[in-house]
PDB file of N, CA and C in Angstrom:
ATOM      1  N   UNK A   1      22.656  50.983  34.377  1.00 48.00           N
ATOM      2  CA  UNK A   1      23.460  49.830  34.691  1.00 48.00           C
ATOM      3  C   UNK A   1      22.783  48.964  35.749  1.00 48.00           C
ATOM      4  N   UNK A   2      22.186  49.655  36.748  1.00 53.00           N
ATOM      5  CA  UNK A   2      21.516  48.919  37.810  1.00 53.00           C
ATOM      6  C   UNK A   2      20.316  48.140  37.263  1.00 53.00           C
ATOM      7  N   UNK A   3      19.586  48.737  36.313  1.00 49.00           N
ATOM      8  CA  UNK A   3      18.431  48.082  35.703  1.00 49.00           C
ATOM      9  C   UNK A   3      18.880  46.843  34.929  1.00 49.00           C
ATOM     10  N   UNK A   4      19.995  46.942  34.240  1.00 51.00           N
ATOM     11  CA  UNK A   4      20.541  45.831  33.484  1.00 51.00           C
ATOM     12  C   UNK A   4      20.886  44.657  34.408  1.00 51.00           C
ATOM     13  N   UNK A   5      21.485  44.937  35.561  1.00 53.00           N
ATOM     14  CA  UNK A   5      21.869  43.916  36.523  1.00 53.00           C
ATOM     15  C   UNK A   5      20.625  43.217  37.083  1.00 53.00           C
ATOM     16  N   UNK A   6      19.598  44.011  37.413  1.00 46.00           N
ATOM     17  CA  UNK A   6      18.353  43.434  37.931  1.00 46.00           C
ATOM     18  C   UNK A   6      17.687  42.546  36.880  1.00 46.00           C
ATOM     19  N   UNK A   7      17.762  42.958  35.630  1.00 47.00           N
ATOM     20  CA  UNK A   7      17.216  42.148  34.539  1.00 47.00           C
ATOM     21  C   UNK A   7      17.936  40.825  34.407  1.00 47.00           C
ATOM     22  N   UNK A   8      19.260  40.851  34.522  1.00 45.00           N
ATOM     23  CA  UNK A   8      20.054  39.617  34.447  1.00 45.00           C
ATOM     24  C   UNK A   8      19.746  38.687  35.620  1.00 45.00           C
ATOM     25  N   UNK A   9      19.583  39.249  36.811  1.00 49.00           N
ATOM     26  CA  UNK A   9      19.249  38.446  37.989  1.00 49.00           C
ATOM     27  C   UNK A   9      17.880  37.804  37.793  1.00 49.00           C
ATOM     28  N   UNK A  10      16.915  38.555  37.287  1.00 46.00           N
ATOM     29  CA  UNK A  10      15.574  38.022  37.052  1.00 46.00           C
ATOM     30  C   UNK A  10      15.602  36.926  35.996  1.00 46.00           C
ATOM     31  N   UNK A  11      16.392  37.123  34.934  1.00 42.00           N
ATOM     32  CA  UNK A  11      16.519  36.120  33.891  1.00 42.00           C
ATOM     33  C   UNK A  11      17.126  34.842  34.444  1.00 42.00           C
ATOM     34  N   UNK A  12      18.188  34.963  35.243  1.00 48.00           N
ATOM     35  CA  UNK A  12      18.821  33.795  35.848  1.00 48.00           C
ATOM     36  C   UNK A  12      17.872  33.055  36.764  1.00 48.00           C
ATOM     37  N   UNK A  13      17.119  33.775  37.568  1.00 47.00           N
ATOM     38  CA  UNK A  13      16.153  33.152  38.473  1.00 47.00           C
ATOM     39  C   UNK A  13      15.067  32.437  37.683  1.00 47.00           C
ATOM     40  N   UNK A  14      14.646  33.032  36.580  1.00 46.00           N
ATOM     41  CA  UNK A  14      13.625  32.403  35.735  1.00 46.00           C
ATOM     42  C   UNK A  14      14.127  31.113  35.114  1.00 46.00           C
ATOM     43  N   UNK A  15      15.371  31.090  34.664  1.00 41.00           N
ATOM     44  CA  UNK A  15      15.949  29.877  34.086  1.00 41.00           C
ATOM     45  C   UNK A  15      16.074  28.778  35.128  1.00 41.00           C
ATOM     46  N   UNK A  16      16.492  29.138  36.335  1.00 43.00           N
ATOM     47  CA  UNK A  16      16.592  28.139  37.398  1.00 43.00           C
ATOM     48  C   UNK A  16      15.223  27.575  37.748  1.00 43.00           C
ATOM     49  N   UNK A  17      14.222  28.395  37.779  1.00 45.00           N
ATOM     50  CA  UNK A  17      12.872  27.933  38.099  1.00 45.00           C
ATOM     51  C   UNK A  17      12.318  27.050  36.987  1.00 45.00           C
ATOM     52  N   UNK A  18      12.720  27.285  35.748  1.00 42.00           N
ATOM     53  CA  UNK A  18      12.205  26.515  34.621  1.00 42.00           C
ATOM     54  C   UNK A  18      12.882  25.155  34.485  1.00 42.00           C
ATOM     55  N   UNK A  19      14.072  24.974  35.025  1.00 39.00           N
ATOM     56  CA  UNK A  19      14.814  23.721  34.858  1.00 39.00           C
ATOM     57  C   UNK A  19      14.038  22.491  35.292  1.00 39.00           C
ATOM     58  N   UNK A  20      13.428  22.457  36.487  1.00 44.00           N
ATOM     59  CA  UNK A  20      12.660  21.271  36.859  1.00 44.00           C
ATOM     60  C   UNK A  20      11.483  21.028  35.928  1.00 44.00           C
ATOM     61  N   UNK A  21      10.897  22.080  35.397  1.00 40.00           N
ATOM     62  CA  UNK A  21       9.761  21.915  34.494  1.00 40.00           C
ATOM     63  C   UNK A  21      10.191  21.223  33.203  1.00 40.00           C
ATOM     64  N   UNK A  22      11.418  21.469  32.757  1.00 43.00           N
ATOM     65  CA  UNK A  22      11.906  20.816  31.553  1.00 43.00           C
ATOM     66  C   UNK A  22      12.060  19.321  31.760  1.00 43.00           C
ATOM     67  N   UNK A  23      12.415  18.909  32.959  1.00 53.00           N
ATOM     68  CA  UNK A  23      12.630  17.493  33.249  1.00 53.00           C
ATOM     69  C   UNK A  23      11.323  16.783  33.602  1.00 53.00           C
ATOM     70  N   UNK A  24      10.262  17.528  33.839  1.00 64.00           N
ATOM     71  CA  UNK A  24       8.985  16.938  34.213  1.00 64.00           C
ATOM     72  C   UNK A  24       8.497  16.024  33.093  1.00 64.00           C
ATOM     73  N   UNK A  25       8.022  14.870  33.452  1.00 77.00           N
ATOM     74  CA  UNK A  25       7.521  13.939  32.461  1.00 77.00           C
ATOM     75  C   UNK A  25       8.586  13.026  31.887  1.00 77.00           C
ATOM     76  N   UNK A  26       9.823  13.145  32.339  1.00 90.00           N
ATOM     77  CA  UNK A  26      10.896  12.266  31.875  1.00 90.00           C
ATOM     78  C   UNK A  26      10.912  10.986  32.705  1.00 90.00           C
ATOM     79  N   UNK A  27      11.133   9.871  32.042  1.00 93.00           N
ATOM     80  CA  UNK A  27      11.219   8.580  32.710  1.00 93.00           C
ATOM     81  C   UNK A  27      12.528   7.941  32.296  1.00 93.00           C
ATOM     82  N   UNK A  28      13.246   7.393  33.258  1.00 93.00           N
ATOM     83  CA  UNK A  28      14.546   6.818  32.928  1.00 93.00           C
ATOM     84  C   UNK A  28      14.709   5.454  33.566  1.00 93.00           C
ATOM     85  N   UNK A  29      15.657   4.721  33.047  1.00 91.00           N
ATOM     86  CA  UNK A  29      16.086   3.486  33.688  1.00 91.00           C
ATOM     87  C   UNK A  29      17.566   3.313  33.432  1.00 91.00           C
ATOM     88  N   UNK A  30      18.189   2.498  34.253  1.00 96.00           N
ATOM     89  CA  UNK A  30      19.623   2.285  34.096  1.00 96.00           C
ATOM     90  C   UNK A  30      19.923   0.794  34.085  1.00 96.00           C
ATOM     91  N   UNK A  31      21.001   0.461  33.392  1.00 97.00           N
ATOM     92  CA  UNK A  31      21.497  -0.917  33.300  1.00 97.00           C
ATOM     93  C   UNK A  31      22.947  -0.923  33.764  1.00 97.00           C
ATOM     94  N   UNK A  32      23.253  -1.756  34.735  1.00 97.00           N
ATOM     95  CA  UNK A  32      24.643  -1.915  35.190  1.00 97.00           C
ATOM     96  C   UNK A  32      25.156  -3.260  34.691  1.00 97.00           C
ATOM     97  N   UNK A  33      26.314  -3.247  34.068  1.00 97.00           N
ATOM     98  CA  UNK A  33      26.897  -4.473  33.524  1.00 97.00           C
ATOM     99  C   UNK A  33      27.685  -5.203  34.602  1.00 97.00           C
ATOM    100  N   UNK A  34      27.102  -6.267  35.146  1.00 96.00           N
ATOM    101  CA  UNK A  34      27.773  -7.121  36.132  1.00 96.00           C
ATOM    102  C   UNK A  34      28.120  -8.485  35.543  1.00 96.00           C
ATOM    103  N   UNK A  35      28.331  -8.542  34.217  1.00 93.00           N
ATOM    104  CA  UNK A  35      28.612  -9.822  33.564  1.00 93.00           C
ATOM    105  C   UNK A  35      30.088 -10.196  33.572  1.00 93.00           C
ATOM    106  N   UNK A  36      30.953  -9.218  33.789  1.00 94.00           N
ATOM    107  CA  UNK A  36      32.385  -9.479  33.749  1.00 94.00           C
ATOM    108  C   UNK A  36      32.994  -9.299  32.364  1.00 94.00           C
ATOM    109  N   UNK A  37      32.205  -8.856  31.393  1.00 94.00           N
ATOM    110  CA  UNK A  37      32.706  -8.626  30.034  1.00 94.00           C
ATOM    111  C   UNK A  37      31.907  -7.504  29.385  1.00 94.00           C
ATOM    112  N   UNK A  38      32.487  -6.876  28.366  1.00 96.00           N
ATOM    113  CA  UNK A  38      31.764  -5.877  27.589  1.00 96.00           C
ATOM    114  C   UNK A  38      30.680  -6.589  26.788  1.00 96.00           C
ATOM    115  N   UNK A  39      29.465  -6.036  26.788  1.00 95.00           N
ATOM    116  CA  UNK A  39      28.365  -6.676  26.062  1.00 95.00           C
ATOM    117  C   UNK A  39      27.617  -5.674  25.193  1.00 95.00           C
ATOM    118  N   UNK A  40      27.006  -6.206  24.146  1.00 96.00           N
ATOM    119  CA  UNK A  40      26.148  -5.423  23.256  1.00 96.00           C
ATOM    120  C   UNK A  40      24.703  -5.783  23.543  1.00 96.00           C
ATOM    121  N   UNK A  41      23.858  -4.767  23.600  1.00 96.00           N
ATOM    122  CA  UNK A  41      22.438  -4.976  23.876  1.00 96.00           C
ATOM    123  C   UNK A  41      21.601  -4.137  22.926  1.00 96.00           C
ATOM    124  N   UNK A  42      20.342  -4.505  22.827  1.00 96.00           N
ATOM    125  CA  UNK A  42      19.369  -3.725  22.081  1.00 96.00           C
ATOM    126  C   UNK A  42      18.246  -3.321  23.024  1.00 96.00           C
ATOM    127  N   UNK A  43      17.714  -2.124  22.823  1.00 96.00           N
ATOM    128  CA  UNK A  43      16.613  -1.624  23.639  1.00 96.00           C
ATOM    129  C   UNK A  43      15.528  -1.131  22.697  1.00 96.00           C
ATOM    130  N   UNK A  44      14.285  -1.498  22.998  1.00 95.00           N
ATOM    131  CA  UNK A  44      13.170  -1.008  22.197  1.00 95.00           C
ATOM    132  C   UNK A  44      11.964  -0.771  23.089  1.00 95.00           C
ATOM    133  N   UNK A  45      11.097   0.124  22.664  1.00 93.00           N
ATOM    134  CA  UNK A  45       9.858   0.372  23.392  1.00 93.00           C
ATOM    135  C   UNK A  45       8.976  -0.856  23.229  1.00 93.00           C
ATOM    136  N   UNK A  46       8.301  -1.264  24.283  1.00 91.00           N
ATOM    137  CA  UNK A  46       7.433  -2.430  24.237  1.00 91.00           C
ATOM    138  C   UNK A  46       6.402  -2.256  23.136  1.00 91.00           C
ATOM    139  N   UNK A  47       6.329  -3.218  22.237  1.00 91.00           N
ATOM    140  CA  UNK A  47       5.381  -3.155  21.131  1.00 91.00           C
ATOM    141  C   UNK A  47       5.944  -2.538  19.865  1.00 91.00           C
ATOM    142  N   UNK A  48       7.175  -2.078  19.905  1.00 92.00           N
ATOM    143  CA  UNK A  48       7.798  -1.436  18.746  1.00 92.00           C
ATOM    144  C   UNK A  48       8.855  -2.355  18.142  1.00 92.00           C
ATOM    145  N   UNK A  49       9.133  -2.159  16.866  1.00 93.00           N
ATOM    146  CA  UNK A  49      10.202  -2.935  16.233  1.00 93.00           C
ATOM    147  C   UNK A  49      11.495  -2.129  16.114  1.00 93.00           C
ATOM    148  N   UNK A  50      11.417  -0.818  16.326  1.00 95.00           N
ATOM    149  CA  UNK A  50      12.604   0.039  16.248  1.00 95.00           C
ATOM    150  C   UNK A  50      13.503  -0.213  17.449  1.00 95.00           C
ATOM    151  N   UNK A  51      14.764  -0.513  17.200  1.00 95.00           N
ATOM    152  CA  UNK A  51      15.693  -0.878  18.266  1.00 95.00           C
ATOM    153  C   UNK A  51      16.879   0.076  18.291  1.00 95.00           C
ATOM    154  N   UNK A  52      17.343   0.369  19.503  1.00 95.00           N
ATOM    155  CA  UNK A  52      18.539   1.172  19.722  1.00 95.00           C
ATOM    156  C   UNK A  52      19.631   0.226  20.225  1.00 95.00           C
ATOM    157  N   UNK A  53      20.781   0.211  19.578  1.00 96.00           N
ATOM    158  CA  UNK A  53      21.888  -0.635  20.003  1.00 96.00           C
ATOM    159  C   UNK A  53      22.830   0.103  20.941  1.00 96.00           C
ATOM    160  N   UNK A  54      23.290  -0.593  21.984  1.00 96.00           N
ATOM    161  CA  UNK A  54      24.243   0.004  22.932  1.00 96.00           C
ATOM    162  C   UNK A  54      25.317  -1.017  23.271  1.00 96.00           C
ATOM    163  N   UNK A  55      26.462  -0.522  23.686  1.00 97.00           N
ATOM    164  CA  UNK A  55      27.556  -1.350  24.191  1.00 97.00           C
ATOM    165  C   UNK A  55      27.852  -0.868  25.604  1.00 97.00           C
ATOM    166  N   UNK A  56      27.897  -1.817  26.546  1.00 97.00           N
ATOM    167  CA  UNK A  56      28.146  -1.469  27.945  1.00 97.00           C
ATOM    168  C   UNK A  56      29.385  -2.222  28.416  1.00 97.00           C
ATOM    169  N   UNK A  57      30.372  -1.474  28.885  1.00 97.00           N
ATOM    170  CA  UNK A  57      31.608  -2.085  29.382  1.00 97.00           C
ATOM    171  C   UNK A  57      31.398  -2.681  30.771  1.00 97.00           C
ATOM    172  N   UNK A  58      32.293  -3.563  31.171  1.00 96.00           N
ATOM    173  CA  UNK A  58      32.228  -4.189  32.489  1.00 96.00           C
ATOM    174  C   UNK A  58      32.170  -3.144  33.596  1.00 96.00           C
ATOM    175  N   UNK A  59      31.193  -3.279  34.489  1.00 97.00           N
ATOM    176  CA  UNK A  59      31.056  -2.366  35.616  1.00 97.00           C
ATOM    177  C   UNK A  59      30.412  -1.035  35.290  1.00 97.00           C
ATOM    178  N   UNK A  60      30.203  -0.753  34.023  1.00 98.00           N
ATOM    179  CA  UNK A  60      29.625   0.521  33.604  1.00 98.00           C
ATOM    180  C   UNK A  60      28.110   0.536  33.840  1.00 98.00           C
ATOM    181  N   UNK A  61      27.588   1.724  34.124  1.00 97.00           N
ATOM    182  CA  UNK A  61      26.145   1.919  34.262  1.00 97.00           C
ATOM    183  C   UNK A  61      25.684   2.786  33.100  1.00 97.00           C
ATOM    184  N   UNK A  62      24.735   2.281  32.332  1.00 96.00           N
ATOM    185  CA  UNK A  62      24.157   3.006  31.205  1.00 96.00           C
ATOM    186  C   UNK A  62      22.795   3.518  31.643  1.00 96.00           C
ATOM    187  N   UNK A  63      22.527   4.793  31.430  1.00 96.00           N
ATOM    188  CA  UNK A  63      21.251   5.403  31.825  1.00 96.00           C
ATOM    189  C   UNK A  63      20.675   6.170  30.644  1.00 96.00           C
ATOM    190  N   UNK A  64      19.381   6.081  30.488  1.00 93.00           N
ATOM    191  CA  UNK A  64      18.697   6.802  29.409  1.00 93.00           C
ATOM    192  C   UNK A  64      17.356   7.296  29.909  1.00 93.00           C
ATOM    193  N   UNK A  65      16.978   8.498  29.495  1.00 93.00           N
ATOM    194  CA  UNK A  65      15.678   9.071  29.839  1.00 93.00           C
ATOM    195  C   UNK A  65      14.800   9.112  28.599  1.00 93.00           C
ATOM    196  N   UNK A  66      13.518   8.876  28.813  1.00 90.00           N
ATOM    197  CA  UNK A  66      12.531   8.896  27.740  1.00 90.00           C
ATOM    198  C   UNK A  66      11.345   9.746  28.177  1.00 90.00           C
ATOM    199  N   UNK A  67      10.667  10.360  27.220  1.00 91.00           N
ATOM    200  CA  UNK A  67       9.486  11.158  27.556  1.00 91.00           C
ATOM    201  C   UNK A  67       8.274  10.261  27.788  1.00 91.00           C
ATOM    202  N   UNK A  68       8.293   9.073  27.230  1.00 88.00           N
ATOM    203  CA  UNK A  68       7.178   8.136  27.377  1.00 88.00           C
ATOM    204  C   UNK A  68       7.365   7.255  28.611  1.00 88.00           C
ATOM    205  N   UNK A  69       6.260   6.960  29.275  1.00 91.00           N
ATOM    206  CA  UNK A  69       6.329   6.083  30.448  1.00 91.00           C
ATOM    207  C   UNK A  69       6.138   4.621  30.066  1.00 91.00           C
ATOM    208  N   UNK A  70       6.132   4.319  28.772  1.00 91.00           N
ATOM    209  CA  UNK A  70       5.973   2.934  28.318  1.00 91.00           C
ATOM    210  C   UNK A  70       7.173   2.093  28.750  1.00 91.00           C
ATOM    211  N   UNK A  71       6.898   0.832  29.029  1.00 94.00           N
ATOM    212  CA  UNK A  71       7.970  -0.107  29.365  1.00 94.00           C
ATOM    213  C   UNK A  71       8.863  -0.310  28.135  1.00 94.00           C
ATOM    214  N   UNK A  72      10.073  -0.765  28.377  1.00 95.00           N
ATOM    215  CA  UNK A  72      11.035  -1.062  27.305  1.00 95.00           C
ATOM    216  C   UNK A  72      11.383  -2.541  27.377  1.00 95.00           C
ATOM    217  N   UNK A  73      11.987  -3.037  26.334  1.00 96.00           N
ATOM    218  CA  UNK A  73      12.499  -4.407  26.306  1.00 96.00           C
ATOM    219  C   UNK A  73      13.982  -4.348  25.999  1.00 96.00           C
ATOM    220  N   UNK A  74      14.729  -5.196  26.690  1.00 96.00           N
ATOM    221  CA  UNK A  74      16.186  -5.254  26.540  1.00 96.00           C
ATOM    222  C   UNK A  74      16.566  -6.674  26.144  1.00 96.00           C
ATOM    223  N   UNK A  75      17.466  -6.777  25.181  1.00 95.00           N
ATOM    224  CA  UNK A  75      18.010  -8.079  24.783  1.00 95.00           C
ATOM    225  C   UNK A  75      19.498  -7.903  24.563  1.00 95.00           C
ATOM    226  N   UNK A  76      20.276  -8.736  25.230  1.00 94.00           N
ATOM    227  CA  UNK A  76      21.732  -8.668  25.095  1.00 94.00           C
ATOM    228  C   UNK A  76      22.241  -9.897  24.371  1.00 94.00           C
ATOM    229  N   UNK A  77      23.490  -9.803  23.924  1.00 90.00           N
ATOM    230  CA  UNK A  77      24.099 -10.900  23.180  1.00 90.00           C
ATOM    231  C   UNK A  77      24.057 -12.187  23.994  1.00 90.00           C
ATOM    232  N   UNK A  78      24.120 -13.290  23.327  1.00 79.00           N
ATOM    233  CA  UNK A  78      24.085 -14.602  23.979  1.00 79.00           C
ATOM    234  C   UNK A  78      23.160 -15.524  23.212  1.00 79.00           C
ATOM    235  N   UNK A  79      23.526 -16.795  23.154  1.00 75.00           N
ATOM    236  CA  UNK A  79      22.760 -17.762  22.370  1.00 75.00           C
ATOM    237  C   UNK A  79      21.300 -17.854  22.771  1.00 75.00           C
ATOM    238  N   UNK A  80      21.022 -17.882  24.055  1.00 82.00           N
ATOM    239  CA  UNK A  80      19.661 -18.104  24.521  1.00 82.00           C
ATOM    240  C   UNK A  80      19.016 -16.858  25.118  1.00 82.00           C
ATOM    241  N   UNK A  81      19.594 -15.705  24.860  1.00 87.00           N
ATOM    242  CA  UNK A  81      19.033 -14.471  25.407  1.00 87.00           C
ATOM    243  C   UNK A  81      17.724 -14.142  24.708  1.00 87.00           C
ATOM    244  N   UNK A  82      16.837 -13.502  25.429  1.00 91.00           N
ATOM    245  CA  UNK A  82      15.536 -13.121  24.877  1.00 91.00           C
ATOM    246  C   UNK A  82      15.212 -11.691  25.294  1.00 91.00           C
ATOM    247  N   UNK A  83      14.169 -11.121  24.682  1.00 94.00           N
ATOM    248  CA  UNK A  83      13.739  -9.780  25.041  1.00 94.00           C
ATOM    249  C   UNK A  83      13.138  -9.827  26.440  1.00 94.00           C
ATOM    250  N   UNK A  84      13.638  -8.955  27.326  1.00 95.00           N
ATOM    251  CA  UNK A  84      13.189  -8.919  28.713  1.00 95.00           C
ATOM    252  C   UNK A  84      12.599  -7.544  29.019  1.00 95.00           C
ATOM    253  N   UNK A  85      11.471  -7.547  29.724  1.00 95.00           N
ATOM    254  CA  UNK A  85      10.740  -6.327  30.029  1.00 95.00           C
ATOM    255  C   UNK A  85      11.404  -5.541  31.158  1.00 95.00           C
ATOM    256  N   UNK A  86      11.561  -4.227  30.961  1.00 95.00           N
ATOM    257  CA  UNK A  86      12.055  -3.337  32.017  1.00 95.00           C
ATOM    258  C   UNK A  86      11.070  -2.180  32.151  1.00 95.00           C
ATOM    259  N   UNK A  87      10.820  -1.770  33.370  1.00 94.00           N
ATOM    260  CA  UNK A  87       9.873  -0.702  33.660  1.00 94.00           C
ATOM    261  C   UNK A  87      10.615   0.629  33.796  1.00 94.00           C
ATOM    262  N   UNK A  88       9.931   1.727  33.493  1.00 92.00           N
ATOM    263  CA  UNK A  88      10.577   3.039  33.645  1.00 92.00           C
ATOM    264  C   UNK A  88      10.839   3.369  35.104  1.00 92.00           C
ATOM    265  N   UNK A  89      11.758   4.284  35.322  1.00 94.00           N
ATOM    266  CA  UNK A  89      12.096   4.785  36.654  1.00 94.00           C
ATOM    267  C   UNK A  89      12.599   3.676  37.580  1.00 94.00           C
ATOM    268  N   UNK A  90      13.479   2.832  37.043  1.00 95.00           N
ATOM    269  CA  UNK A  90      14.035   1.727  37.824  1.00 95.00           C
ATOM    270  C   UNK A  90      15.483   1.482  37.412  1.00 95.00           C
ATOM    271  N   UNK A  91      16.194   0.778  38.281  1.00 96.00           N
ATOM    272  CA  UNK A  91      17.595   0.417  38.013  1.00 96.00           C
ATOM    273  C   UNK A  91      17.683  -1.103  37.883  1.00 96.00           C
ATOM    274  N   UNK A  92      18.454  -1.546  36.908  1.00 97.00           N
ATOM    275  CA  UNK A  92      18.608  -2.974  36.636  1.00 97.00           C
ATOM    276  C   UNK A  92      20.085  -3.315  36.524  1.00 97.00           C
ATOM    277  N   UNK A  93      20.386  -4.588  36.708  1.00 96.00           N
ATOM    278  CA  UNK A  93      21.746  -5.071  36.486  1.00 96.00           C
ATOM    279  C   UNK A  93      21.694  -6.227  35.499  1.00 96.00           C
ATOM    280  N   UNK A  94      22.730  -6.315  34.696  1.00 96.00           N
ATOM    281  CA  UNK A  94      22.864  -7.388  33.719  1.00 96.00           C
ATOM    282  C   UNK A  94      23.804  -8.432  34.289  1.00 96.00           C
ATOM    283  N   UNK A  95      23.363  -9.684  34.332  1.00 94.00           N
ATOM    284  CA  UNK A  95      24.171 -10.778  34.863  1.00 94.00           C
ATOM    285  C   UNK A  95      24.140 -11.942  33.880  1.00 94.00           C
ATOM    286  N   UNK A  96      25.142 -12.796  33.982  1.00 91.00           N
ATOM    287  CA  UNK A  96      25.225 -13.967  33.120  1.00 91.00           C
ATOM    288  C   UNK A  96      24.840 -15.187  33.946  1.00 91.00           C
ATOM    289  N   UNK A  97      23.909 -16.016  33.434  1.00 88.00           N
ATOM    290  CA  UNK A  97      23.530 -17.220  34.171  1.00 88.00           C
ATOM    291  C   UNK A  97      24.379 -18.407  33.714  1.00 88.00           C
ATOM    292  N   UNK A  98      24.106 -19.575  34.238  1.00 83.00           N
ATOM    293  CA  UNK A  98      24.922 -20.761  33.942  1.00 83.00           C
ATOM    294  C   UNK A  98      24.807 -21.202  32.485  1.00 83.00           C
ATOM    295  N   UNK A  99      23.738 -20.794  31.798  1.00 80.00           N
ATOM    296  CA  UNK A  99      23.562 -21.132  30.378  1.00 80.00           C
ATOM    297  C   UNK A  99      24.168 -20.089  29.446  1.00 80.00           C
ATOM    298  N   UNK A 100      24.917 -19.134  30.021  1.00 82.00           N
ATOM    299  CA  UNK A 100      25.535 -18.050  29.262  1.00 82.00           C
ATOM    300  C   UNK A 100      24.525 -17.016  28.758  1.00 82.00           C
ATOM    301  N   UNK A 101      23.297 -17.079  29.234  1.00 88.00           N
ATOM    302  CA  UNK A 101      22.315 -16.045  28.883  1.00 88.00           C
ATOM    303  C   UNK A 101      22.594 -14.793  29.690  1.00 88.00           C
ATOM    304  N   UNK A 102      22.318 -13.641  29.113  1.00 91.00           N
ATOM    305  CA  UNK A 102      22.412 -12.387  29.852  1.00 91.00           C
ATOM    306  C   UNK A 102      21.003 -12.092  30.388  1.00 91.00           C
ATOM    307  N   UNK A 103      20.899 -11.963  31.687  1.00 92.00           N
ATOM    308  CA  UNK A 103      19.612 -11.713  32.332  1.00 92.00           C
ATOM    309  C   UNK A 103      19.568 -10.291  32.888  1.00 92.00           C
ATOM    310  N   UNK A 104      18.383  -9.713  32.877  1.00 93.00           N
ATOM    311  CA  UNK A 104      18.144  -8.398  33.462  1.00 93.00           C
ATOM    312  C   UNK A 104      17.495  -8.618  34.829  1.00 93.00           C
ATOM    313  N   UNK A 105      18.141  -8.121  35.881  1.00 92.00           N
ATOM    314  CA  UNK A 105      17.610  -8.261  37.238  1.00 92.00           C
ATOM    315  C   UNK A 105      17.420  -6.887  37.859  1.00 92.00           C
ATOM    316  N   UNK A 106      16.358  -6.740  38.678  1.00 92.00           N
ATOM    317  CA  UNK A 106      16.150  -5.482  39.403  1.00 92.00           C
ATOM    318  C   UNK A 106      17.224  -5.326  40.446  1.00 92.00           C
ATOM    319  N   UNK A 107      17.594  -4.070  40.698  1.00 86.00           N
ATOM    320  CA  UNK A 107      18.583  -3.804  41.750  1.00 86.00           C
ATOM    321  C   UNK A 107      17.878  -3.516  43.039  1.00 86.00           C
TER     322      UNK A 107
END
């Protein structure tokens, strides 16, 4: 019984030690919706045509981690909105300008 307990303790310690290694190499960024309305956006890796669609409610912060350190592009709804570059490991906020465009700003 004592051997079994020591084995479980060793297994638990090994899992705890491995956790940071699993997260190593992950890059994330976050978008906070400061537009005052729920908005739909698209996110794609810079240079790619594959897009991921997201909806962010007012005041909500959306965060995503990627294994690649490549920059991403974000485009939100709006007549004059365009694809805007975002760098990994950073926080951004979405704001509406006077032309009703949704802009990505660093926090």
